[in-house]
Amino acid sequence: QQVEMDFKIMLDPENMDNKACLKQPNDETRLPLITKKTSAPMWGQKTGKGPTVTSPWALPAFHSLGLPLPLVEEDTPKGTLSLTGQRLILAAAKRALPAPPVVPRAAPFPEFPRQHKKSAEAIYGPYSSSKGNIAPLQSSNSVVSAQKSKPEWRYPAQQLESEVHILSQTQDPCLDWDTAVHQRAPGFLALHHHHHSSWGRAVGFLEPTEKLLKDHAVPLATIGGQKLAQIASDLDFKENPSKSDILSVIKDQSAVEKILNRAGQSCRGQGGSAGAAAGMQRRCHSPVPGSGLQQWAAGVIRASWRSWNRLARLRNALREARHRHLENFYSRAKHLAANWNRIRTSRRTIIHIPSLGYSQHIREHIPDLALQQNLQMGRLCDILDANVDVIYICPLALSEELLQYYHKLLGLQAAVRSGNPEDMADLQDRFKILTPEAINSFPEHHMCLATVLKYSPRTMQRLQVLLQGRDAYVVGGVPHLDDLAVADQLQVPLLGSEPAVAQLYSTKSGSKRIFASAGVPTPPGEWDIHSREQLLRALSQLILDNLQVQRWLFKVDDERGGNGTAFCDVISHLECYPWIQREWQAHGPEVWTESQARELALVKISQELPGLLAQHVQPVNEKRFPTWEKFLQTFLTQGGVIEAFPFSASVTNLTVDLLIEPTGEVTLVSSGDQLHAEGPLRSSGTTIPQRSVDPEVLQVLCLKIGEACKSKGVLGYFSVDFVAFTHPQTREQQVWATDLDLCYSDQLALTQLLLYVTDGNLDCGSSCLQGPLGSKESKSQRVQHEGTKPPAPSSPRCAVASSQLRHCSLSGISYSLLLHMCKAQGVGFDLQEKQGTVFVLYEDQKRHSLGMITIGEDLQGVLLTFARNLFIIHQEISAPNMQGETNFKMAIRDIEAILGVTAENKLRLEEEQPWEADALQE
């Protein structure tokens, strides 16, 4: 009978009902505690606690919150650091586990006699676990055949009685009292049957015994029935057994006593933390010298335990909340996709949250984070669509003067269409600017706007009232987990990517994976660099393979706006370069790749690079990275890419904004050529639309990238940076994709404002901006078409726009005075001609930054007007000995370089418009 019981236990050791006394030669029972495991529900699985969520269109299914998308090998960042950063290596995996108190050993499986096999089948029947068929158990003497899968066997009442009878006939029944013993197990019932006369006292003894063993996490404890009955009968009913009494009934007393006496063992069992605190409190309340200090220590420890438990509960609640937010994000995204065609053409509300949800270490290095999050006031111009209302979440408290400015600016819509300033309308009911009340509550935490809004209950409550009964969705900035939390609380969908997806593919290395997947041209380079050796090896190989490249760029994965970029003109400082060039010419391109001279050249370059880089690398942001070593430390910590700079004298950078709609359609929404007032690696503005690349070529590249992004789960607005140049040998234009930002861009916000004040239309497929004719153009066209019906009146437009203009002297003058001064100097917007200048004002506390858009008919004239405006403002607000910071002069010099103003051109400008020449000379 006992052998049959052994066989049953080994077939299913996790079944609590099957854990009875395993018969040993000394009548003792020793089974380890096995905790039954439950598997967490997977994505797409019905849990009973919420709807089954599936991803929109081709979003890959993911299997846990820690890793939202199954990453293929080429998408997985390389290096140990990147694995922990992408949560592929858990932090807990670094912890050392303590040695177990009992070392497990393999128990020999006894030979199974034939009659016992038959008896087992007769009693238990063929067996199958809940997880599938069990593989056959093998021993050195016999092999047990695998049985056919049947429903899990249950004990018949008659069989239970027979086992109890057999066990009760033993001389001294034993009980394995681990923490999972069941009171209907045969061993327990046999003990009851054998000592039924004193069973009441025995049960009273077993209860404190069980508590002691559980509190100290004792895995094994064999209780002798005879000794239990004897000790229990000697105790009074009201008397609790002592520790020595309990140890006396345990057969393996020495082993258990060692566990009980182990330091800190009481904190590992059930209720360990509370027990430890209570124990410390009891000891500290004992009448010994210094009891006041001990009481204080007990209070501190008790408070620490409570704080730890509270923190653990908060972490679990946060984990569950984020999981719920993610589920609801995908559920609402699916609903948005199903109803997008209706929503986009009907009355709707767009909640704009221009949040920069970068990681914490990036936000800490962004100066004036709140200001940088408020550079996209042009989002308000979505009300150009008569069906759209806009709620703009502002990270700064705007004064009444500034609010009135935007009320008047947005009220120009009717006046722009009619050309009559008197037709201005009050559109305050079409847009709301809300500032969360918590903007000043966390001054040192560098929180993104979505997090601040999450902790602003009054603003959230007002949003819920404004959105009641309306179709609405959120358009964020750089995605953050709190964007999901805000959208979930408001019960509206989010038109954007999941934060984990955006974080993965917005890095420099992540963008390279997207471009490789799309099959678009990219600069020669290497990505996922995480070690000094890898950097030197990759750069040496790249230099040797691209001898015509003069400058190499180093870009930190997570940095933005050129802050994490450095460059080095390697060829100019490489001493072995003349020798390598001679050898390359002597061998020829075909023989060079297999020659020994090439291997020697690789060694020479590798030896020179460490010293060369230390002396000649120039970080773009020298304030943050004054030396190569400081830059290299950040580069290797975060990971980064090496990239070739175009080997041409004429290089143009451009940015294209795209939208992946919920239905999966990819559209181009904006394009522009970059301005570089502060160096060739930092964008300071844009000319709209782009004129540097054939629109058809650009559209093909963008649609390929859009499809690749869609396949990775990207949704909403994003922008792609390109570089265009003329190859010095082929004289053909080449276009490389260089960067990817999965967020709403400053250029797109400026484009929205441009279209609003001109009532124009931007066709990115042809790079054409069309606007209604001005009054002069309209009159001339009416004369030409007199007697016939004229076509729809429109004319080409272009604009120069910047959101990054800085001047320290702006703080010394109010905005109203600045606007009156500009108006007096002829700087303003002509409603009738739909041309001129419009300012974007961000805040009125520091007032050292502003945005500006200049609109005209031809690019050269618009550039000159933009430069003239900067010159006039600088002259009006600057003192003669001004020492403050400004980029106005650098912007003027950049425009001068774009125009290619030679002495001959300057002379012509002086004859035609002297003030423009003066501006350029300044």
mmCIF file of C-alpha atoms in Angstrom, residues 211-528:
data_model
loop_
_atom_site.group_PDB
_atom_site.id
_atom_site.type_symbol
_atom_site.label_atom_id
_atom_site.label_comp_id
_atom_site.label_asym_id
_atom_site.label_seq_id
_atom_site.Cartn_x
_atom_site.Cartn_y
_atom_site.Cartn_z
ATOM 1 C CA LYS A 211 2.528 28.327 13.801
ATOM 2 C CA LEU A 212 6.114 27.948 15.014
ATOM 3 C CA LEU A 213 7.162 25.966 11.949
ATOM 4 C CA LYS A 214 5.445 28.355 9.534
ATOM 5 C CA ASP A 215 6.874 31.475 11.188
ATOM 6 C CA HIS A 216 10.398 30.095 10.882
ATOM 7 C CA ALA A 217 9.895 28.674 7.369
ATOM 8 C CA VAL A 218 10.875 25.140 8.427
ATOM 9 C CA PRO A 219 10.597 22.993 5.279
ATOM 10 C CA LEU A 220 10.596 19.538 6.946
ATOM 11 C CA ALA A 221 9.360 18.356 10.344
ATOM 12 C CA THR A 222 8.408 14.763 11.175
ATOM 13 C CA ILE A 223 6.213 14.476 14.284
ATOM 14 C CA GLY A 224 6.114 11.195 16.221
ATOM 15 C CA GLY A 225 2.562 10.249 17.144
ATOM 16 C CA GLN A 226 3.433 8.441 20.401
ATOM 17 C CA LYS A 227 5.502 11.327 21.742
ATOM 18 C CA LEU A 228 2.801 13.820 20.660
ATOM 19 C CA ALA A 229 0.122 12.006 22.629
ATOM 20 C CA GLN A 230 2.347 11.758 25.686
ATOM 21 C CA ILE A 231 3.390 15.437 25.783
ATOM 22 C CA ALA A 232 -0.126 16.670 24.936
ATOM 23 C CA SER A 233 -1.687 14.651 27.744
ATOM 24 C CA ASP A 234 0.729 16.177 30.294
ATOM 25 C CA LEU A 235 -0.243 19.743 29.345
ATOM 26 C CA ASP A 236 -3.180 21.609 30.735
ATOM 27 C CA PHE A 237 -5.891 22.643 28.238
ATOM 28 C CA LYS A 238 -5.154 26.343 28.794
ATOM 29 C CA GLU A 239 -1.377 25.935 28.731
ATOM 30 C CA ASN A 240 0.537 26.679 25.527
ATOM 31 C CA PRO A 241 3.427 24.312 24.744
ATOM 32 C CA SER A 242 6.896 25.743 25.009
ATOM 33 C CA LYS A 243 9.510 25.643 22.287
ATOM 34 C CA SER A 244 11.264 22.741 24.040
ATOM 35 C CA ASP A 245 7.947 20.822 24.235
ATOM 36 C CA ILE A 246 7.431 21.256 20.508
ATOM 37 C CA LEU A 247 10.994 20.187 19.706
ATOM 38 C CA SER A 248 10.602 17.070 21.865
ATOM 39 C CA VAL A 249 7.859 15.621 19.632
ATOM 40 C CA ILE A 250 9.878 16.196 16.436
ATOM 41 C CA LYS A 251 11.992 13.208 15.450
ATOM 42 C CA ASP A 252 14.556 15.236 13.462
ATOM 43 C CA GLN A 253 14.929 17.579 16.426
ATOM 44 C CA SER A 254 18.551 18.666 15.883
ATOM 45 C CA ALA A 255 18.042 19.772 12.275
ATOM 46 C CA VAL A 256 14.866 21.708 13.072
ATOM 47 C CA GLU A 257 16.458 23.329 16.125
ATOM 48 C CA LYS A 258 19.329 24.640 13.973
ATOM 49 C CA ILE A 259 16.837 26.257 11.621
ATOM 50 C CA LEU A 260 14.873 27.816 14.489
ATOM 51 C CA ASN A 261 18.036 29.258 16.040
ATOM 52 C CA ARG A 262 19.364 30.684 12.775
ATOM 53 C CA ALA A 263 19.649 34.492 12.859
ATOM 54 C CA GLY A 264 16.840 36.233 11.024
ATOM 55 C CA GLN A 265 14.989 32.991 10.294
ATOM 56 C CA SER A 266 11.795 34.298 11.894
ATOM 57 C CA CYS A 267 11.667 37.071 9.270
ATOM 58 C CA ARG A 268 11.527 34.533 6.405
ATOM 59 C CA GLY A 269 8.374 32.733 7.353
ATOM 60 C CA GLN A 270 4.710 33.657 7.264
ATOM 61 C CA GLY A 271 4.186 37.182 8.697
ATOM 62 C CA GLY A 272 7.933 37.613 9.028
ATOM 63 C CA SER A 273 8.070 41.393 8.845
ATOM 64 C CA ALA A 274 5.288 41.945 11.345
ATOM 65 C CA GLY A 275 6.727 39.298 13.629
ATOM 66 C CA ALA A 276 10.183 40.806 13.526
ATOM 67 C CA ALA A 277 8.841 44.242 14.393
ATOM 68 C CA ALA A 278 6.706 42.840 17.189
ATOM 69 C CA GLY A 279 9.649 40.831 18.523
ATOM 70 C CA MET A 280 11.874 43.854 18.538
ATOM 71 C CA GLN A 281 9.178 45.821 20.307
ATOM 72 C CA ARG A 282 8.851 43.150 23.005
ATOM 73 C CA ARG A 283 12.607 43.042 23.524
ATOM 74 C CA CYS A 284 12.818 46.810 23.652
ATOM 75 C CA HIS A 285 10.047 46.999 26.248
ATOM 76 C CA SER A 286 11.911 44.653 28.562
ATOM 77 C CA PRO A 287 13.114 46.313 31.805
ATOM 78 C CA VAL A 288 16.804 46.707 30.947
ATOM 79 C CA PRO A 289 19.064 49.749 31.105
ATOM 80 C CA GLY A 290 18.612 52.168 28.183
ATOM 81 C CA SER A 291 15.036 51.038 27.526
ATOM 82 C CA GLY A 292 14.061 54.515 26.250
ATOM 83 C CA LEU A 293 16.603 54.279 23.423
ATOM 84 C CA GLN A 294 15.446 50.743 22.656
ATOM 85 C CA GLN A 295 11.821 51.862 22.506
ATOM 86 C CA TRP A 296 12.853 54.551 20.060
ATOM 87 C CA ALA A 297 14.742 51.963 17.995
ATOM 88 C CA ALA A 298 11.710 49.682 18.055
ATOM 89 C CA GLY A 299 9.544 52.508 16.777
ATOM 90 C CA VAL A 300 11.983 53.263 13.973
ATOM 91 C CA ILE A 301 12.149 49.618 12.935
ATOM 92 C CA ARG A 302 8.390 49.243 13.136
ATOM 93 C CA ALA A 303 7.915 52.360 11.001
ATOM 94 C CA SER A 304 10.507 51.074 8.521
ATOM 95 C CA TRP A 305 8.684 47.776 8.150
ATOM 96 C CA ARG A 306 5.417 49.593 7.620
ATOM 97 C CA SER A 307 7.008 51.869 5.033
ATOM 98 C CA TRP A 308 8.534 48.908 3.245
ATOM 99 C CA ASN A 309 5.224 47.085 3.147
ATOM 100 C CA ARG A 310 3.446 50.231 1.983
ATOM 101 C CA LEU A 311 6.066 50.727 -0.737
ATOM 102 C CA ALA A 312 5.667 47.139 -1.890
ATOM 103 C CA ARG A 313 1.912 47.575 -2.106
ATOM 104 C CA LEU A 314 2.355 50.817 -4.045
ATOM 105 C CA ARG A 315 4.715 49.146 -6.493
ATOM 106 C CA ASN A 316 2.267 46.339 -7.089
ATOM 107 C CA ALA A 317 -0.567 48.813 -7.535
ATOM 108 C CA LEU A 318 1.538 50.869 -9.969
ATOM 109 C CA ARG A 319 2.427 47.765 -11.959
ATOM 110 C CA GLU A 320 -1.204 46.717 -12.177
ATOM 111 C CA ALA A 321 -2.291 50.254 -13.129
ATOM 112 C CA ARG A 322 0.266 50.486 -15.931
ATOM 113 C CA HIS A 323 -0.792 47.097 -17.222
ATOM 114 C CA ARG A 324 -4.403 48.271 -17.224
ATOM 115 C CA HIS A 325 -3.471 51.524 -18.976
ATOM 116 C CA LEU A 326 -1.681 49.589 -21.692
ATOM 117 C CA GLU A 327 -4.606 47.230 -22.173
ATOM 118 C CA ASN A 328 -7.023 50.134 -22.482
ATOM 119 C CA PHE A 329 -4.637 51.996 -24.807
ATOM 120 C CA TYR A 330 -4.743 49.166 -27.337
ATOM 121 C CA SER A 331 -8.462 48.622 -26.852
ATOM 122 C CA ARG A 332 -9.253 52.293 -27.553
ATOM 123 C CA ALA A 333 -6.765 52.381 -30.441
ATOM 124 C CA LYS A 334 -8.677 49.538 -32.039
ATOM 125 C CA HIS A 335 -11.950 51.420 -31.553
ATOM 126 C CA LEU A 336 -10.402 54.614 -32.973
ATOM 127 C CA ALA A 337 -9.223 52.726 -36.065
ATOM 128 C CA ALA A 338 -12.683 51.241 -36.609
ATOM 129 C CA ASN A 339 -14.363 54.676 -36.402
ATOM 130 C CA TRP A 340 -11.617 56.925 -37.790
ATOM 131 C CA ASN A 341 -13.278 57.722 -41.101
ATOM 132 C CA ARG A 342 -16.357 58.940 -39.257
ATOM 133 C CA ILE A 343 -14.487 60.780 -36.480
ATOM 134 C CA ARG A 344 -12.123 62.671 -38.789
ATOM 135 C CA THR A 345 -15.040 64.238 -40.681
ATOM 136 C CA SER A 346 -17.394 64.912 -37.772
ATOM 137 C CA ARG A 347 -17.429 67.181 -34.745
ATOM 138 C CA ARG A 348 -14.532 66.272 -32.469
ATOM 139 C CA THR A 349 -12.202 67.590 -29.782
ATOM 140 C CA ILE A 350 -8.412 67.225 -29.926
ATOM 141 C CA ILE A 351 -6.526 67.381 -26.621
ATOM 142 C CA HIS A 352 -2.969 68.543 -27.354
ATOM 143 C CA ILE A 353 -0.418 67.626 -24.673
ATOM 144 C CA PRO A 354 3.016 68.785 -25.957
ATOM 145 C CA SER A 355 4.867 66.689 -23.394
ATOM 146 C CA LEU A 356 8.554 65.770 -23.713
ATOM 147 C CA GLY A 357 8.435 62.309 -22.190
ATOM 148 C CA TYR A 358 12.130 61.559 -22.538
ATOM 149 C CA SER A 359 13.817 59.437 -19.886
ATOM 150 C CA GLN A 360 14.679 61.173 -16.621
ATOM 151 C CA HIS A 361 18.398 61.619 -17.316
ATOM 152 C CA ILE A 362 17.599 63.363 -20.602
ATOM 153 C CA ARG A 363 15.009 65.720 -19.076
ATOM 154 C CA GLU A 364 17.470 66.716 -16.366
ATOM 155 C CA HIS A 365 19.788 68.168 -19.028
ATOM 156 C CA ILE A 366 17.098 70.096 -20.936
ATOM 157 C CA PRO A 367 17.340 73.780 -19.946
ATOM 158 C CA ASP A 368 13.947 75.399 -19.336
ATOM 159 C CA LEU A 369 12.051 72.140 -19.777
ATOM 160 C CA ALA A 370 8.673 73.848 -19.388
ATOM 161 C CA LEU A 371 9.566 76.394 -22.093
ATOM 162 C CA GLN A 372 10.746 73.668 -24.470
ATOM 163 C CA GLN A 373 7.402 71.921 -24.004
ATOM 164 C CA ASN A 374 5.565 75.124 -24.978
ATOM 165 C CA LEU A 375 7.204 75.737 -28.362
ATOM 166 C CA GLN A 376 4.251 74.234 -30.208
ATOM 167 C CA MET A 377 1.514 76.813 -29.646
ATOM 168 C CA GLY A 378 0.745 76.378 -33.348
ATOM 169 C CA ARG A 379 -1.212 73.257 -32.410
ATOM 170 C CA LEU A 380 -4.057 75.630 -31.531
ATOM 171 C CA CYS A 381 -4.517 76.215 -35.249
ATOM 172 C CA ASP A 382 -6.194 72.840 -35.676
ATOM 173 C CA ILE A 383 -9.400 74.871 -35.289
ATOM 174 C CA LEU A 384 -8.904 75.780 -38.957
ATOM 175 C CA ASP A 385 -11.136 72.735 -39.468
ATOM 176 C CA ALA A 386 -14.626 73.958 -38.549
ATOM 177 C CA ASN A 387 -15.415 70.570 -36.961
ATOM 178 C CA VAL A 388 -12.470 70.680 -34.564
ATOM 179 C CA ASP A 389 -12.298 72.126 -31.049
ATOM 180 C CA VAL A 390 -8.881 72.229 -29.390
ATOM 181 C CA ILE A 391 -7.892 71.864 -25.743
ATOM 182 C CA TYR A 392 -4.230 72.832 -25.355
ATOM 183 C CA ILE A 393 -2.463 71.775 -22.150
ATOM 184 C CA CYS A 394 0.084 74.485 -21.431
ATOM 185 C CA PRO A 395 3.137 73.795 -19.215
ATOM 186 C CA LEU A 396 3.381 77.457 -18.207
ATOM 187 C CA ALA A 397 1.014 79.911 -16.561
ATOM 188 C CA LEU A 398 0.205 82.470 -19.268
ATOM 189 C CA SER A 399 -0.671 86.042 -18.347
ATOM 190 C CA GLU A 400 -3.867 87.714 -19.458
ATOM 191 C CA GLU A 401 -1.864 89.773 -21.983
ATOM 192 C CA LEU A 402 -0.505 86.632 -23.622
ATOM 193 C CA LEU A 403 -3.898 84.920 -23.667
ATOM 194 C CA GLN A 404 -5.403 87.959 -25.352
ATOM 195 C CA TYR A 405 -2.678 87.821 -28.002
ATOM 196 C CA TYR A 406 -3.684 84.285 -28.987
ATOM 197 C CA HIS A 407 -7.378 85.121 -28.849
ATOM 198 C CA LYS A 408 -6.762 87.901 -31.388
ATOM 199 C CA LEU A 409 -4.388 85.802 -33.505
ATOM 200 C CA LEU A 410 -6.827 82.911 -33.776
ATOM 201 C CA GLY A 411 -9.686 85.333 -34.362
ATOM 202 C CA LEU A 412 -8.041 86.357 -37.649
ATOM 203 C CA GLN A 413 -9.419 83.327 -39.467
ATOM 204 C CA ALA A 414 -12.461 85.107 -40.963
ATOM 205 C CA ALA A 415 -10.431 88.271 -41.612
ATOM 206 C CA VAL A 416 -7.785 86.281 -43.490
ATOM 207 C CA ARG A 417 -10.390 84.750 -45.773
ATOM 208 C CA SER A 418 -12.102 88.047 -46.507
ATOM 209 C CA GLY A 419 -9.035 90.289 -46.413
ATOM 210 C CA ASN A 420 -10.959 92.709 -44.174
ATOM 211 C CA PRO A 421 -9.566 93.298 -40.635
ATOM 212 C CA GLU A 422 -13.045 94.199 -39.403
ATOM 213 C CA ASP A 423 -14.189 90.606 -39.938
ATOM 214 C CA MET A 424 -12.250 89.323 -36.925
ATOM 215 C CA ALA A 425 -14.289 86.877 -34.880
ATOM 216 C CA ASP A 426 -14.242 85.702 -31.289
ATOM 217 C CA LEU A 427 -13.369 81.980 -31.314
ATOM 218 C CA GLN A 428 -12.867 81.525 -27.579
ATOM 219 C CA ASP A 429 -15.498 78.808 -27.519
ATOM 220 C CA ARG A 430 -13.492 76.807 -30.068
ATOM 221 C CA PHE A 431 -10.297 76.431 -28.038
ATOM 222 C CA LYS A 432 -9.225 76.264 -24.421
ATOM 223 C CA ILE A 433 -5.749 76.759 -22.941
ATOM 224 C CA LEU A 434 -5.475 74.898 -19.629
ATOM 225 C CA THR A 435 -2.506 75.024 -17.281
ATOM 226 C CA PRO A 436 -2.256 72.164 -14.739
ATOM 227 C CA GLU A 437 -2.232 73.376 -11.149
ATOM 228 C CA ALA A 438 0.755 71.161 -10.308
ATOM 229 C CA ILE A 439 3.242 72.921 -12.627
ATOM 230 C CA ASN A 440 5.060 74.431 -9.625
ATOM 231 C CA SER A 441 4.592 71.517 -7.214
ATOM 232 C CA PHE A 442 7.639 69.515 -8.346
ATOM 233 C CA PRO A 443 10.330 72.080 -9.205
ATOM 234 C CA GLU A 444 13.284 69.703 -8.791
ATOM 235 C CA HIS A 445 11.822 66.570 -10.358
ATOM 236 C CA HIS A 446 12.020 67.563 -14.057
ATOM 237 C CA MET A 447 8.630 65.976 -14.741
ATOM 238 C CA CYS A 448 7.227 65.934 -18.243
ATOM 239 C CA LEU A 449 3.915 67.676 -18.900
ATOM 240 C CA ALA A 450 1.917 64.423 -18.989
ATOM 241 C CA THR A 451 3.105 63.543 -15.475
ATOM 242 C CA VAL A 452 2.305 67.030 -14.170
ATOM 243 C CA LEU A 453 -1.178 66.778 -15.673
ATOM 244 C CA LYS A 454 -1.658 63.366 -14.103
ATOM 245 C CA TYR A 455 -1.054 64.907 -10.666
ATOM 246 C CA SER A 456 -3.402 67.860 -11.299
ATOM 247 C CA PRO A 457 -6.841 66.601 -10.216
ATOM 248 C CA ARG A 458 -8.673 69.893 -10.770
ATOM 249 C CA THR A 459 -7.478 70.158 -14.361
ATOM 250 C CA MET A 460 -8.301 66.503 -14.983
ATOM 251 C CA GLN A 461 -11.784 67.024 -13.584
ATOM 252 C CA ARG A 462 -12.310 70.050 -15.823
ATOM 253 C CA LEU A 463 -11.154 68.059 -18.841
ATOM 254 C CA GLN A 464 -13.646 65.334 -18.043
ATOM 255 C CA VAL A 465 -16.437 67.916 -17.967
ATOM 256 C CA LEU A 466 -15.330 69.478 -21.266
ATOM 257 C CA LEU A 467 -15.134 66.094 -23.003
ATOM 258 C CA GLN A 468 -18.425 64.731 -21.772
ATOM 259 C CA GLY A 469 -20.474 63.354 -24.652
ATOM 260 C CA ARG A 470 -17.906 64.305 -27.327
ATOM 261 C CA ASP A 471 -15.722 62.380 -29.765
ATOM 262 C CA ALA A 472 -12.191 63.181 -28.663
ATOM 263 C CA TYR A 473 -8.632 61.912 -28.771
ATOM 264 C CA VAL A 474 -5.249 62.933 -27.368
ATOM 265 C CA VAL A 475 -2.276 64.046 -29.462
ATOM 266 C CA GLY A 476 0.809 63.972 -27.281
ATOM 267 C CA GLY A 477 4.477 64.815 -27.716
ATOM 268 C CA VAL A 478 7.292 62.404 -26.909
ATOM 269 C CA PRO A 479 5.337 59.379 -25.606
ATOM 270 C CA HIS A 480 5.500 58.596 -21.884
ATOM 271 C CA LEU A 481 3.718 56.080 -19.677
ATOM 272 C CA ASP A 482 1.772 58.914 -18.085
ATOM 273 C CA ASP A 483 0.300 59.793 -21.474
ATOM 274 C CA LEU A 484 -1.428 56.422 -21.258
ATOM 275 C CA ALA A 485 -2.518 57.126 -17.680
ATOM 276 C CA VAL A 486 -4.041 60.506 -18.591
ATOM 277 C CA ALA A 487 -5.812 59.121 -21.655
ATOM 278 C CA ASP A 488 -7.144 56.212 -19.607
ATOM 279 C CA GLN A 489 -8.477 58.489 -16.879
ATOM 280 C CA LEU A 490 -10.140 60.695 -19.494
ATOM 281 C CA GLN A 491 -11.402 57.553 -21.269
ATOM 282 C CA VAL A 492 -10.253 58.772 -24.676
ATOM 283 C CA PRO A 493 -7.904 57.181 -27.235
ATOM 284 C CA LEU A 494 -4.339 58.357 -27.791
ATOM 285 C CA LEU A 495 -3.206 59.054 -31.348
ATOM 286 C CA GLY A 496 0.382 57.994 -30.799
ATOM 287 C CA SER A 497 2.749 55.093 -30.303
ATOM 288 C CA GLU A 498 3.091 52.970 -27.227
ATOM 289 C CA PRO A 499 5.897 54.545 -25.130
ATOM 290 C CA ALA A 500 8.066 51.424 -25.216
ATOM 291 C CA VAL A 501 7.889 51.310 -29.020
ATOM 292 C CA ALA A 502 8.689 55.001 -29.333
ATOM 293 C CA GLN A 503 11.582 54.716 -26.897
ATOM 294 C CA LEU A 504 13.093 51.799 -28.799
ATOM 295 C CA TYR A 505 12.909 53.227 -32.315
ATOM 296 C CA SER A 506 13.477 56.910 -31.507
ATOM 297 C CA THR A 507 17.049 56.210 -30.453
ATOM 298 C CA LYS A 508 19.804 56.752 -32.981
ATOM 299 C CA SER A 509 20.415 53.011 -33.201
ATOM 300 C CA GLY A 510 16.679 52.307 -33.343
ATOM 301 C CA SER A 511 16.227 54.667 -36.286
ATOM 302 C CA LYS A 512 18.979 52.805 -38.154
ATOM 303 C CA ARG A 513 17.015 49.578 -37.735
ATOM 304 C CA ILE A 514 13.910 51.248 -39.166
ATOM 305 C CA PHE A 515 15.861 52.590 -42.149
ATOM 306 C CA ALA A 516 17.478 49.198 -42.753
ATOM 307 C CA SER A 517 14.060 47.571 -42.637
ATOM 308 C CA ALA A 518 12.713 50.161 -45.091
ATOM 309 C CA GLY A 519 15.644 49.690 -47.461
ATOM 310 C CA VAL A 520 16.410 53.407 -47.829
ATOM 311 C CA PRO A 521 19.922 54.871 -48.308
ATOM 312 C CA THR A 522 21.750 55.813 -45.112
ATOM 313 C CA PRO A 523 25.246 57.158 -44.374
ATOM 314 C CA PRO A 524 28.061 54.630 -43.901
ATOM 315 C CA GLY A 525 28.224 53.870 -40.226
ATOM 316 C CA GLU A 526 27.787 51.489 -37.320
ATOM 317 C CA TRP A 527 25.251 51.461 -34.503
ATOM 318 C CA ASP A 528 24.732 49.880 -31.078
#
